[in-house]
Amino acid sequence: MTTFLQQLILGLREGSLIALVALGIVMIFKTTGVVNFAYGYMGMFSIYIAYTFLNTVGAPLWLSVTICIIFAFTLGASAERGLLRQVRHLSKGAMLILTLGMLMIFEGLALQIWKQDYRSFPNLVSGVRIITIGTGRLVIRNQDILILIVAAAIMAGLFIYFRYTKTGLAIRATAQNEDAAKLMGIKVGVIFALSWGVGVSLGAISAVLAAPRTFIHPYMMLPLQIRGLTGAVLGGFDSLPGAVVGGILLGVIEQFMGAYISEELKMALSLLIILVVLLVKPSGLMGSKAIERV
Amino acid sequence: MLKIEELEVYYGYVIALKGINLQVKEKTITALLGANGAGKSTTLNTISGLIRAKKGRINYKEKDITNEDSSKIVKAGIIQCPEGRMLFPSLTVKENLLVGAYNRNNRTEILQDIEDVLTLFPILSERKKQMAGTLSGGEQQMLAIARALMAAPQLLMLDEPSLGLAPKIAEQIFDRLIMLNKERNLTILLVEQNANAALAISDYAYILETGKIGLTGKGKELLQNPLVRQKYLGT
């Protein structure tokens, strides 16, 4: 019983991180119609900024993290404004290739500036809780609890933002029909830049939360990005709640596969499960029937 | 109110508007008619700022608005109710109306106007919380017009509001347009393929023929014009 609970908690933690990544990817996809392949790398690049402020400049942790998130927002918004907007009129494919190019640029830059070394990043909160249930014991890190809280807060915040604010409504409208949104007087350019900014910030936040265990290095976000994409597909790719459900589910499935069947095969086995789900329901768990933007 | 001079628009190298002149006077209904591909929607989309003009001028209330950003055009008081309705299918009826009022800030006035457009199209008030995509064709067209009205426009441009609707529903929509024009002094620029209905309600009309203005005149006069009758009314 305690093993089950322990694995569930770890799975939820991994799932929350995957869900945050999936949420950012889906948000950018929904509003601007492009899958951002550079997503994880932009998060990785942002956390190096936090690392530099923390260790080279000597700024406190909270300040370094804040700067990192502001940097990520600016990075996302200016990538949209300066690069993707320029090829928007060509095709969605051109934008996709551009994000692949950005992936290589950020990878190269990080390797040049910070080398391939693994660097440590502190937990935002330290300490471990031990809960005794009968004869078993549950070990829960405070950082893991924080991850769950932060992910839940962001998801709730985004939900409220999209449902109840004017800008949130404008983002939803733009995602559904860009030309109609323009005709209603919405500055869609601002909306695109905004969703890129928020999306990439989510990537930076997941990097900050994951870094104490993955360490900081140029490829640190690769596994999360792949699983984030998978979680997003599982959820339907064009649905924000779907990204959350798909992400968390993927994390939990993976954890149980690792614990009960085989640690080595956990990724393959979870992908197999997802394949079966998609065979039965091709639009994903919560996706709309037809996804038009590719 | 709106004055278009020598407007030229290209799609790549293909010319779509070959220098058209057109005027919409205040408080009138002006119709813009023509066959498929004549350039009617292009004209509206150029006014709305979705397409860029290569040459010519668009003046609105003595101000040059050629190639302005679409959000500025809406703020100036021109709104387009586009062809095929272009609603936001996964937003509710009420949310669609709220997006229509995007450029306005007075919350009480916006809520008042929502009540107002719902009395104008009562069927919509029963559907207020429904997704726009679940409405019938006629209801969707009504919502598209209601959404445009939420911008509190002075000039309403409609692109084929009767397209794909049952004659009875189309008639209802035209009745509403007359009412908006007569009782609320709303200026209307109406693009239509249904020349009969459009000419009957319009004060002035222009007929576009592959990028050029062919005929122009008062709506009821054009309705009697033998050339128009033969070409566009099929009699």
Short mmCIF file of C-alpha atoms in Angstrom, two decimals:
data_model
loop_
_atom_site.label_atom_id
_atom_site.label_comp_id
_atom_site.label_asym_id
_atom_site.label_seq_id
_atom_site.Cartn_x
_atom_site.Cartn_y
_atom_site.Cartn_z
CA MET A 1 0.00 0.00 0.00
CA THR A 2 2.71 2.45 0.95
CA THR A 3 4.68 1.56 -2.17
CA PHE A 4 1.61 2.31 -4.24
CA LEU A 5 1.09 5.67 -2.53
CA GLN A 6 4.77 6.51 -2.79
CA GLN A 7 4.80 5.77 -6.52
CA LEU A 8 1.57 7.69 -7.00
CA ILE A 9 3.04 10.80 -5.40
CA LEU A 10 6.21 10.55 -7.47
CA GLY A 11 4.10 9.97 -10.57
CA LEU A 12 1.98 13.00 -9.82
CA ARG A 13 5.11 15.09 -9.43
CA GLU A 14 6.53 13.96 -12.76
CA GLY A 15 3.08 14.33 -14.28
CA SER A 16 2.77 17.92 -13.07
CA LEU A 17 6.07 18.82 -14.70
CA ILE A 18 5.04 17.11 -17.94
CA ALA A 19 1.65 18.84 -17.75
CA LEU A 20 3.28 22.28 -17.41
CA VAL A 21 5.41 21.61 -20.48
CA ALA A 22 2.41 20.23 -22.40
CA LEU A 23 0.34 23.25 -21.38
CA GLY A 24 2.89 25.67 -22.82
CA ILE A 25 3.25 23.72 -26.06
CA VAL A 26 -0.51 23.46 -26.54
CA MET A 27 -1.08 27.10 -25.69
CA ILE A 28 1.36 28.24 -28.36
CA PHE A 29 -0.05 25.72 -30.82
CA LYS A 30 -3.64 26.74 -30.20
CA THR A 31 -3.14 30.45 -30.66
CA THR A 32 -0.46 30.64 -33.31
CA GLY A 33 -0.89 27.26 -35.00
CA VAL A 34 2.70 26.12 -34.69
CA VAL A 35 4.36 23.41 -32.63
CA ASN A 36 7.33 25.02 -30.97
CA PHE A 37 10.15 22.49 -31.17
CA ALA A 38 12.54 24.90 -29.48
CA TYR A 39 10.23 24.97 -26.45
CA GLY A 40 12.32 22.93 -24.03
CA TYR A 41 15.54 24.54 -25.16
CA MET A 42 14.15 28.00 -24.54
CA GLY A 43 13.30 26.86 -20.99
CA MET A 44 16.80 25.40 -20.66
CA PHE A 45 18.39 28.64 -21.85
CA SER A 46 16.29 30.62 -19.38
CA ILE A 47 17.37 28.57 -16.40
CA TYR A 48 21.01 29.19 -17.26
CA ILE A 49 20.13 32.86 -16.74
CA ALA A 50 18.85 32.02 -13.26
CA TYR A 51 21.99 29.95 -12.66
CA THR A 52 24.25 32.81 -13.72
CA PHE A 53 22.47 35.33 -11.52
CA LEU A 54 22.55 32.93 -8.59
CA ASN A 55 26.18 31.87 -8.82
CA THR A 56 28.06 34.54 -10.74
CA VAL A 57 26.20 37.66 -9.67
CA GLY A 58 25.29 36.29 -6.27
CA ALA A 59 21.65 37.27 -6.35
CA PRO A 60 19.20 35.54 -3.98
CA LEU A 61 17.35 32.49 -5.29
CA TRP A 62 13.92 34.11 -5.50
CA LEU A 63 15.32 37.04 -7.50
CA SER A 64 17.23 34.77 -9.87
CA VAL A 65 14.10 32.72 -10.53
CA THR A 66 12.00 35.85 -11.10
CA ILE A 67 14.56 37.21 -13.55
CA CYS A 68 14.62 33.83 -15.28
CA ILE A 69 10.83 33.86 -15.78
CA ILE A 70 10.80 37.46 -17.01
CA PHE A 71 13.64 36.56 -19.37
CA ALA A 72 11.68 33.56 -20.67
CA PHE A 73 8.61 35.71 -21.29
CA THR A 74 10.64 38.27 -23.20
CA LEU A 75 12.45 35.52 -25.10
CA GLY A 76 9.18 33.91 -26.18
CA ALA A 77 7.45 37.16 -27.08
CA SER A 78 10.39 38.50 -29.06
CA ALA A 79 10.96 35.19 -30.87
CA GLU A 80 7.37 35.44 -32.05
CA ARG A 81 7.55 39.11 -32.93
CA GLY A 82 10.99 39.11 -34.47
CA LEU A 83 11.18 35.73 -36.19
CA LEU A 84 7.95 33.80 -36.54
CA ARG A 85 5.82 36.81 -37.46
CA GLN A 86 8.12 37.42 -40.43
CA VAL A 87 7.36 34.05 -42.03
CA ARG A 88 3.78 33.79 -40.85
CA HIS A 89 2.39 34.72 -44.26
CA LEU A 90 4.39 31.92 -45.92
CA SER A 91 3.12 28.79 -44.23
CA LYS A 92 2.78 26.95 -40.95
CA GLY A 93 5.55 24.66 -42.20
CA ALA A 94 7.95 27.58 -42.52
CA MET A 95 7.25 28.52 -38.91
CA LEU A 96 7.81 24.94 -37.81
CA ILE A 97 11.21 24.81 -39.50
CA LEU A 98 12.06 28.13 -37.88
CA THR A 99 11.41 26.66 -34.42
CA LEU A 100 13.74 23.76 -35.31
CA GLY A 101 16.35 26.32 -36.27
CA MET A 102 15.85 28.09 -32.95
CA LEU A 103 16.33 24.74 -31.17
CA MET A 104 19.77 24.39 -32.75
CA ILE A 105 20.69 27.99 -32.00
CA PHE A 106 19.84 27.70 -28.31
CA GLU A 107 21.58 24.35 -28.05
CA GLY A 108 24.70 25.76 -29.71
CA LEU A 109 24.68 28.94 -27.66
CA ALA A 110 24.31 27.04 -24.38
CA LEU A 111 27.14 24.68 -25.30
CA GLN A 112 29.37 27.61 -26.23
CA ILE A 113 28.66 29.74 -23.18
CA TRP A 114 28.19 27.19 -20.40
CA LYS A 115 29.81 24.02 -21.84
CA GLN A 116 28.47 20.54 -21.39
CA ASP A 117 29.05 20.34 -17.63
CA TYR A 118 26.32 19.32 -15.26
CA ARG A 119 25.59 22.16 -12.88
CA SER A 120 23.55 21.92 -9.71
CA PHE A 121 20.57 24.06 -8.95
CA PRO A 122 19.06 24.25 -5.45
CA ASN A 123 15.60 23.10 -4.43
CA LEU A 124 13.27 26.05 -3.94
CA VAL A 125 12.30 24.48 -0.62
CA SER A 126 14.37 21.88 1.15
CA GLY A 127 13.49 19.18 3.61
CA VAL A 128 11.73 15.83 3.61
CA ARG A 129 8.56 14.67 5.32
CA ILE A 130 8.24 11.14 6.54
CA ILE A 131 4.77 9.80 7.16
CA THR A 132 4.34 6.45 8.85
CA ILE A 133 1.35 4.41 7.82
CA GLY A 134 1.14 1.16 9.75
CA THR A 135 4.41 -0.58 9.10
CA GLY A 136 5.28 1.35 5.95
CA ARG A 137 6.75 4.78 5.55
CA LEU A 138 6.10 7.46 2.96
CA VAL A 139 8.93 9.79 2.07
CA ILE A 140 7.82 13.06 0.55
CA ARG A 141 10.17 15.86 -0.38
CA ASN A 142 8.97 19.37 0.24
CA GLN A 143 10.13 20.30 -3.26
CA ASP A 144 7.73 17.70 -4.67
CA ILE A 145 4.85 19.19 -2.71
CA LEU A 146 5.85 22.60 -4.03
CA ILE A 147 5.84 21.28 -7.60
CA LEU A 148 2.30 19.99 -7.13
CA ILE A 149 1.16 23.29 -5.62
CA VAL A 150 2.82 25.46 -8.27
CA ALA A 151 1.44 23.34 -11.11
CA ALA A 152 -2.07 23.38 -9.63
CA ALA A 153 -1.90 27.14 -9.04
CA ILE A 154 -0.73 27.83 -12.60
CA MET A 155 -3.43 25.63 -14.06
CA ALA A 156 -6.14 27.28 -11.96
CA GLY A 157 -4.75 30.71 -12.75
CA LEU A 158 -4.74 30.04 -16.48
CA PHE A 159 -8.27 28.67 -16.31
CA ILE A 160 -9.52 31.82 -14.59
CA TYR A 161 -7.51 34.01 -16.96
CA PHE A 162 -8.96 32.40 -20.08
CA ARG A 163 -12.50 32.20 -18.76
CA TYR A 164 -12.98 35.53 -17.05
CA THR A 165 -10.66 38.17 -18.46
CA LYS A 166 -10.98 40.23 -21.60
CA THR A 167 -7.52 39.31 -22.88
CA GLY A 168 -8.21 35.66 -22.14
CA LEU A 169 -11.36 35.84 -24.23
CA ALA A 170 -9.42 37.57 -27.01
CA ILE A 171 -6.84 34.76 -26.97
CA ARG A 172 -9.56 32.13 -27.25
CA ALA A 173 -11.24 34.07 -30.06
CA THR A 174 -7.96 34.48 -31.97
CA ALA A 175 -7.24 30.76 -31.62
CA GLN A 176 -10.60 29.93 -33.17
CA ASN A 177 -10.63 32.38 -36.06
CA GLU A 178 -7.75 34.74 -36.65
CA ASP A 179 -9.40 36.83 -39.37
CA ALA A 180 -12.65 37.21 -37.46
CA ALA A 181 -10.64 38.31 -34.42
CA LYS A 182 -8.93 40.96 -36.54
CA LEU A 183 -12.30 42.13 -37.83
CA MET A 184 -13.49 42.55 -34.25
CA GLY A 185 -10.57 44.88 -33.62
CA ILE A 186 -8.33 42.46 -31.71
CA LYS A 187 -4.64 43.13 -32.27
CA VAL A 188 -3.78 39.52 -33.06
CA GLY A 189 -0.06 40.28 -33.19
CA VAL A 190 -0.12 41.23 -29.52
CA ILE A 191 -2.07 38.06 -28.75
CA PHE A 192 0.50 35.90 -30.57
CA ALA A 193 3.44 37.49 -28.77
CA LEU A 194 1.60 37.20 -25.45
CA SER A 195 0.89 33.49 -25.81
CA TRP A 196 4.47 32.82 -26.85
CA GLY A 197 5.64 34.77 -23.83
CA VAL A 198 3.38 32.94 -21.40
CA GLY A 199 4.04 29.58 -23.07
CA VAL A 200 7.83 29.86 -22.87
CA SER A 201 7.57 31.10 -19.27
CA LEU A 202 5.78 27.86 -18.42
CA GLY A 203 8.74 26.01 -19.94
CA ALA A 204 11.14 28.02 -17.78
CA ILE A 205 9.08 27.34 -14.66
CA SER A 206 9.15 23.60 -15.30
CA ALA A 207 12.90 23.83 -15.88
CA VAL A 208 13.35 25.62 -12.53
CA LEU A 209 11.24 22.99 -10.76
CA ALA A 210 12.95 20.04 -12.44
CA ALA A 211 16.55 21.33 -12.32
CA PRO A 212 17.47 20.15 -8.78
CA ARG A 213 17.06 16.54 -9.93
CA THR A 214 18.01 16.73 -13.60
CA PHE A 215 20.88 19.18 -13.06
CA ILE A 216 21.42 22.02 -15.49
CA HIS A 217 22.97 21.08 -18.80
CA PRO A 218 22.18 21.87 -22.43
CA TYR A 219 20.04 18.75 -22.93
CA MET A 220 18.26 18.81 -19.58
CA MET A 221 14.84 19.61 -21.03
CA LEU A 222 14.90 17.04 -23.83
CA PRO A 223 13.14 14.23 -21.90
CA LEU A 224 10.55 16.66 -20.55
CA GLN A 225 9.89 18.14 -23.97
CA ILE A 226 9.39 14.70 -25.55
CA ARG A 227 7.08 13.64 -22.73
CA GLY A 228 5.32 17.01 -22.82
CA LEU A 229 4.59 16.54 -26.51
CA THR A 230 3.41 13.00 -25.82
CA GLY A 231 1.19 14.15 -22.98
CA ALA A 232 -0.25 16.85 -25.21
CA VAL A 233 -1.01 14.32 -27.95
CA LEU A 234 -2.62 12.03 -25.39
CA GLY A 235 -4.82 14.89 -24.23
CA GLY A 236 -5.83 15.89 -27.73
CA PHE A 237 -3.25 18.56 -28.55
CA ASP A 238 -5.75 21.37 -29.01
CA SER A 239 -7.21 21.34 -25.53
CA LEU A 240 -5.62 22.99 -22.50
CA PRO A 241 -7.43 20.77 -19.97
CA GLY A 242 -6.43 17.86 -22.21
CA ALA A 243 -2.77 18.85 -21.90
CA VAL A 244 -3.06 18.81 -18.10
CA VAL A 245 -4.86 15.47 -17.94
CA GLY A 246 -2.62 13.91 -20.60
CA GLY A 247 0.54 15.16 -18.90
CA ILE A 248 -0.38 14.01 -15.41
CA LEU A 249 -1.63 10.67 -16.70
CA LEU A 250 1.60 10.08 -18.60
CA GLY A 251 3.66 10.85 -15.48
CA VAL A 252 1.66 8.45 -13.32
CA ILE A 253 1.61 5.64 -15.90
CA GLU A 254 5.37 5.96 -16.40
CA GLN A 255 6.04 5.83 -12.68
CA PHE A 256 3.94 2.71 -12.17
CA MET A 257 5.51 1.02 -15.18
CA GLY A 258 8.92 1.76 -13.74
CA ALA A 259 8.03 0.57 -10.26
CA TYR A 260 6.06 -2.58 -11.02
CA ILE A 261 7.26 -3.78 -14.41
CA SER A 262 10.61 -2.47 -15.56
CA GLU A 263 12.50 0.74 -15.03
CA GLU A 264 14.24 0.37 -18.40
CA LEU A 265 11.07 -0.23 -20.34
CA LYS A 266 8.94 2.42 -18.65
CA MET A 267 9.10 4.93 -21.48
CA ALA A 268 8.47 2.34 -24.18
CA LEU A 269 5.60 0.78 -22.27
CA SER A 270 3.92 4.11 -21.57
CA LEU A 271 4.20 5.06 -25.21
CA LEU A 272 2.61 1.73 -26.09
CA ILE A 273 -0.35 2.51 -23.85
CA ILE A 274 -0.72 5.90 -25.48
CA LEU A 275 -0.59 4.30 -28.90
CA VAL A 276 -3.47 2.05 -27.92
CA VAL A 277 -5.46 5.01 -26.55
CA LEU A 278 -4.96 6.94 -29.76
CA LEU A 279 -5.93 3.93 -31.87
CA VAL A 280 -9.22 3.77 -30.00
CA LYS A 281 -9.72 7.53 -29.83
CA PRO A 282 -7.63 9.30 -32.49
CA SER A 283 -8.57 12.79 -31.36
CA GLY A 284 -6.99 12.20 -27.97
CA LEU A 285 -8.73 12.16 -24.61
CA MET A 286 -10.14 15.68 -24.73
CA GLY A 287 -9.34 16.96 -28.20
CA SER A 288 -11.86 18.25 -30.69
CA LYS A 289 -12.70 15.99 -33.63
CA ALA A 290 -10.80 17.80 -36.33
CA ILE A 291 -7.54 19.57 -35.74
CA GLU A 292 -7.16 21.99 -38.58
CA ARG A 293 -4.00 23.81 -37.73
CA VAL A 294 -0.97 21.73 -38.56
CA MET B 1 -19.20 59.20 -44.96
CA LEU B 2 -17.01 56.64 -46.76
CA LYS B 3 -15.31 57.57 -50.00
CA ILE B 4 -13.19 55.21 -52.04
CA GLU B 5 -11.07 56.63 -54.85
CA GLU B 6 -9.24 54.68 -57.55
CA LEU B 7 -8.68 51.70 -55.28
CA GLU B 8 -6.38 49.04 -56.68
CA VAL B 9 -5.77 45.72 -54.94
CA TYR B 10 -3.61 42.78 -56.01
CA TYR B 11 -3.31 39.20 -54.83
CA GLY B 12 0.31 38.61 -55.69
CA TYR B 13 0.46 39.52 -59.35
CA VAL B 14 -3.24 39.03 -59.93
CA ILE B 15 -5.26 42.21 -59.98
CA ALA B 16 -8.49 42.02 -57.99
CA LEU B 17 -9.68 45.63 -57.97
CA LYS B 18 -8.84 47.76 -60.98
CA GLY B 19 -9.30 51.21 -59.55
CA ILE B 20 -12.81 51.44 -58.16
CA ASN B 21 -14.67 54.54 -56.98
CA LEU B 22 -17.43 54.23 -54.47
CA GLN B 23 -19.25 56.39 -51.97
CA VAL B 24 -21.36 55.55 -48.97
CA LYS B 25 -23.44 58.46 -47.73
CA GLU B 26 -24.41 58.77 -44.11
CA LYS B 27 -27.64 57.06 -43.01
CA THR B 28 -28.09 55.23 -46.31
CA ILE B 29 -28.07 51.60 -47.31
CA THR B 30 -25.60 51.19 -50.14
CA ALA B 31 -25.45 47.90 -51.99
CA LEU B 32 -22.42 46.44 -53.71
CA LEU B 33 -23.48 43.74 -56.12
CA GLY B 34 -21.78 41.49 -58.58
CA ALA B 35 -21.03 37.91 -59.56
CA ASN B 36 -18.58 35.58 -57.84
CA GLY B 37 -15.03 36.85 -58.06
CA ALA B 38 -16.02 40.37 -59.00
CA GLY B 39 -14.17 41.77 -56.00
CA LYS B 40 -16.95 42.48 -53.52
CA SER B 41 -15.38 40.77 -50.53
CA THR B 42 -11.98 42.13 -51.52
CA THR B 43 -13.41 45.64 -51.34
CA LEU B 44 -14.77 45.08 -47.84
CA ASN B 45 -11.61 43.37 -46.62
CA THR B 46 -9.49 46.22 -47.93
CA ILE B 47 -11.64 48.73 -46.09
CA SER B 48 -11.35 46.59 -42.95
CA GLY B 49 -7.58 46.51 -43.23
CA LEU B 50 -7.24 42.75 -43.80
CA ILE B 51 -5.83 43.27 -47.31
CA ARG B 52 -3.47 46.04 -48.34
CA ALA B 53 -4.32 48.41 -51.16
CA LYS B 54 -1.66 49.06 -53.76
CA LYS B 55 -3.06 52.35 -55.01
CA GLY B 56 -5.93 54.66 -54.25
CA ARG B 57 -7.47 56.11 -51.15
CA ILE B 58 -10.12 55.18 -48.65
CA ASN B 59 -11.49 58.17 -46.79
CA TYR B 60 -13.73 57.84 -43.79
CA LYS B 61 -15.22 61.01 -42.35
CA GLU B 62 -12.64 63.09 -44.22
CA LYS B 63 -9.79 61.04 -42.80
CA ASP B 64 -7.49 58.82 -44.80
CA ILE B 65 -7.78 55.28 -43.45
CA THR B 66 -6.10 53.44 -46.34
CA ASN B 67 -4.05 50.48 -45.12
CA GLU B 68 -4.64 51.28 -41.46
CA ASP B 69 -4.45 48.49 -38.91
CA SER B 70 -7.77 46.61 -38.62
CA SER B 71 -8.10 47.46 -34.92
CA LYS B 72 -7.93 51.17 -35.77
CA ILE B 73 -10.63 50.78 -38.41
CA VAL B 74 -12.92 49.18 -35.83
CA LYS B 75 -12.17 51.96 -33.35
CA ALA B 76 -13.01 54.54 -36.02
CA GLY B 77 -16.51 53.05 -36.23
CA ILE B 78 -16.41 50.68 -39.20
CA ILE B 79 -17.25 47.05 -38.57
CA GLN B 80 -17.51 44.14 -40.97
CA CYS B 81 -19.85 41.20 -40.61
CA PRO B 82 -17.88 38.79 -42.80
CA GLU B 83 -18.95 36.27 -45.39
CA GLY B 84 -19.66 32.84 -43.98
CA ARG B 85 -20.30 34.49 -40.58
CA MET B 86 -16.88 33.57 -39.15
CA LEU B 87 -18.18 33.16 -35.64
CA PHE B 88 -16.05 31.78 -32.84
CA PRO B 89 -17.59 28.29 -32.77
CA SER B 90 -16.39 27.19 -29.34
CA LEU B 91 -17.33 30.41 -27.60
CA THR B 92 -20.84 30.85 -26.26
CA VAL B 93 -23.29 33.26 -27.85
CA LYS B 94 -22.65 35.72 -25.05
CA GLU B 95 -18.88 35.42 -25.36
CA ASN B 96 -19.11 36.03 -29.11
CA LEU B 97 -21.01 39.22 -28.33
CA LEU B 98 -18.38 40.24 -25.78
CA VAL B 99 -15.62 39.79 -28.36
CA GLY B 100 -17.64 42.07 -30.64
CA ALA B 101 -17.34 44.75 -27.97
CA TYR B 102 -13.58 44.19 -27.61
CA ASN B 103 -12.68 47.80 -28.34
CA ARG B 104 -15.08 49.26 -25.82
CA ASN B 105 -14.39 49.63 -22.14
CA ASN B 106 -17.56 50.73 -20.40
CA ARG B 107 -18.80 47.50 -18.84
CA THR B 108 -22.32 48.72 -18.02
CA GLU B 109 -22.85 50.02 -21.53
CA ILE B 110 -21.63 46.75 -23.01
CA LEU B 111 -24.00 44.71 -20.85
CA GLN B 112 -26.85 47.05 -21.82
CA ASP B 113 -26.02 46.60 -25.48
CA ILE B 114 -26.02 42.82 -25.09
CA GLU B 115 -29.59 43.04 -23.76
CA ASP B 116 -30.38 45.36 -26.64
CA VAL B 117 -29.12 43.09 -29.43
CA LEU B 118 -30.83 40.15 -27.76
CA THR B 119 -34.17 41.97 -28.02
CA LEU B 120 -33.34 42.67 -31.65
CA PHE B 121 -32.78 38.94 -32.24
CA PRO B 122 -34.89 37.27 -29.54
CA ILE B 123 -33.98 33.75 -30.64
CA LEU B 124 -30.42 34.41 -29.50
CA SER B 125 -31.41 35.13 -25.91
CA GLU B 126 -32.67 31.54 -25.63
CA ARG B 127 -29.27 30.38 -26.85
CA LYS B 128 -27.15 32.74 -24.76
CA LYS B 129 -25.10 30.03 -23.06
CA GLN B 130 -24.88 27.73 -26.06
CA MET B 131 -21.73 27.40 -28.16
CA ALA B 132 -22.03 29.42 -31.36
CA GLY B 133 -21.09 26.35 -33.41
CA THR B 134 -24.29 24.58 -32.35
CA LEU B 135 -26.62 27.25 -33.77
CA SER B 136 -28.57 26.84 -36.99
CA GLY B 137 -27.50 28.79 -40.10
CA GLY B 138 -30.06 31.54 -39.61
CA GLU B 139 -29.22 31.89 -35.93
CA GLN B 140 -25.53 32.04 -36.76
CA GLN B 141 -26.14 34.87 -39.22
CA MET B 142 -28.16 36.75 -36.64
CA LEU B 143 -25.37 36.25 -34.11
CA ALA B 144 -22.82 37.50 -36.63
CA ILE B 145 -24.82 40.69 -37.14
CA ALA B 146 -25.42 41.06 -33.40
CA ARG B 147 -21.70 40.60 -32.74
CA ALA B 148 -20.90 43.32 -35.28
CA LEU B 149 -23.44 45.64 -33.65
CA MET B 150 -21.71 45.14 -30.29
CA ALA B 151 -18.83 47.25 -31.58
CA ALA B 152 -21.28 50.18 -31.62
CA PRO B 153 -20.42 50.94 -35.26
CA GLN B 154 -21.46 53.90 -37.35
CA LEU B 155 -20.88 52.02 -40.57
CA LEU B 156 -21.90 48.37 -40.76
CA MET B 157 -20.53 46.39 -43.69
CA LEU B 158 -22.23 43.07 -44.37
CA ASP B 159 -20.82 40.44 -46.69
CA GLU B 160 -23.56 38.22 -48.10
CA PRO B 161 -25.79 38.00 -45.04
CA SER B 162 -28.41 35.98 -46.93
CA LEU B 163 -25.99 33.33 -48.19
CA GLY B 164 -27.27 29.81 -47.63
CA LEU B 165 -30.35 30.86 -45.72
CA ALA B 166 -33.96 29.88 -46.32
CA PRO B 167 -35.81 32.73 -48.11
CA LYS B 168 -37.96 33.37 -45.07
CA ILE B 169 -34.97 33.74 -42.75
CA ALA B 170 -33.19 35.93 -45.28
CA GLU B 171 -36.26 38.15 -45.37
CA GLN B 172 -36.20 38.43 -41.56
CA ILE B 173 -32.56 39.49 -41.71
CA PHE B 174 -33.24 42.13 -44.36
CA ASP B 175 -36.14 43.44 -42.27
CA ARG B 176 -33.79 43.87 -39.33
CA LEU B 177 -31.30 45.72 -41.52
CA ILE B 178 -33.99 48.14 -42.70
CA MET B 179 -35.01 48.70 -39.10
CA LEU B 180 -31.42 49.37 -38.00
CA ASN B 181 -31.04 51.83 -40.85
CA LYS B 182 -34.36 53.65 -40.47
CA GLU B 183 -34.78 53.69 -36.70
CA ARG B 184 -31.18 53.85 -35.55
CA ASN B 185 -29.67 55.75 -38.45
CA LEU B 186 -27.05 53.10 -38.97
CA THR B 187 -25.20 53.45 -42.27
CA ILE B 188 -24.98 50.14 -44.09
CA LEU B 189 -22.77 48.88 -46.90
CA LEU B 190 -24.32 45.66 -48.13
CA VAL B 191 -22.55 43.14 -50.33
CA GLU B 192 -24.95 40.66 -51.88
CA GLN B 193 -25.40 38.13 -54.64
CA ASN B 194 -29.13 38.21 -54.11
CA ALA B 195 -29.50 41.33 -56.24
CA ASN B 196 -33.27 41.41 -56.09
CA ALA B 197 -33.52 41.65 -52.32
CA ALA B 198 -30.54 43.95 -51.99
CA LEU B 199 -31.68 46.46 -54.62
CA ALA B 200 -35.15 46.58 -53.09
CA ILE B 201 -33.86 47.83 -49.75
CA SER B 202 -30.91 49.96 -50.81
CA ASP B 203 -30.75 53.68 -51.51
CA TYR B 204 -27.75 53.41 -53.79
CA ALA B 205 -26.14 50.51 -55.52
CA TYR B 206 -22.92 49.75 -57.31
CA ILE B 207 -22.41 46.79 -59.56
CA LEU B 208 -18.92 45.32 -59.70
CA GLU B 209 -17.75 43.50 -62.79
CA THR B 210 -14.39 41.75 -62.46
CA GLY B 211 -12.70 44.46 -60.47
CA LYS B 212 -14.40 47.50 -61.99
CA ILE B 213 -17.58 49.35 -61.19
CA GLY B 214 -19.98 48.61 -64.04
CA LEU B 215 -23.24 50.30 -63.21
CA THR B 216 -24.29 52.60 -60.45
CA GLY B 217 -27.50 54.31 -59.47
CA LYS B 218 -30.39 54.38 -57.05
CA GLY B 219 -31.47 50.96 -55.90
CA LYS B 220 -35.00 51.12 -57.25
CA GLU B 221 -33.87 52.54 -60.59
CA LEU B 222 -31.37 49.73 -61.09
CA LEU B 223 -34.13 47.28 -60.28
CA GLN B 224 -35.96 48.57 -63.38
CA ASN B 225 -32.86 48.78 -65.57
CA PRO B 226 -33.23 46.22 -68.39
CA LEU B 227 -29.52 45.44 -68.45
CA VAL B 228 -29.47 44.69 -64.75
CA ARG B 229 -32.67 42.69 -65.02
CA GLN B 230 -31.18 40.56 -67.72
CA LYS B 231 -27.77 40.04 -66.15
CA TYR B 232 -28.40 39.87 -62.41
CA LEU B 233 -32.07 39.24 -61.90
CA GLY B 234 -32.50 36.62 -64.57
CA THR B 235 -35.61 38.05 -66.15
#
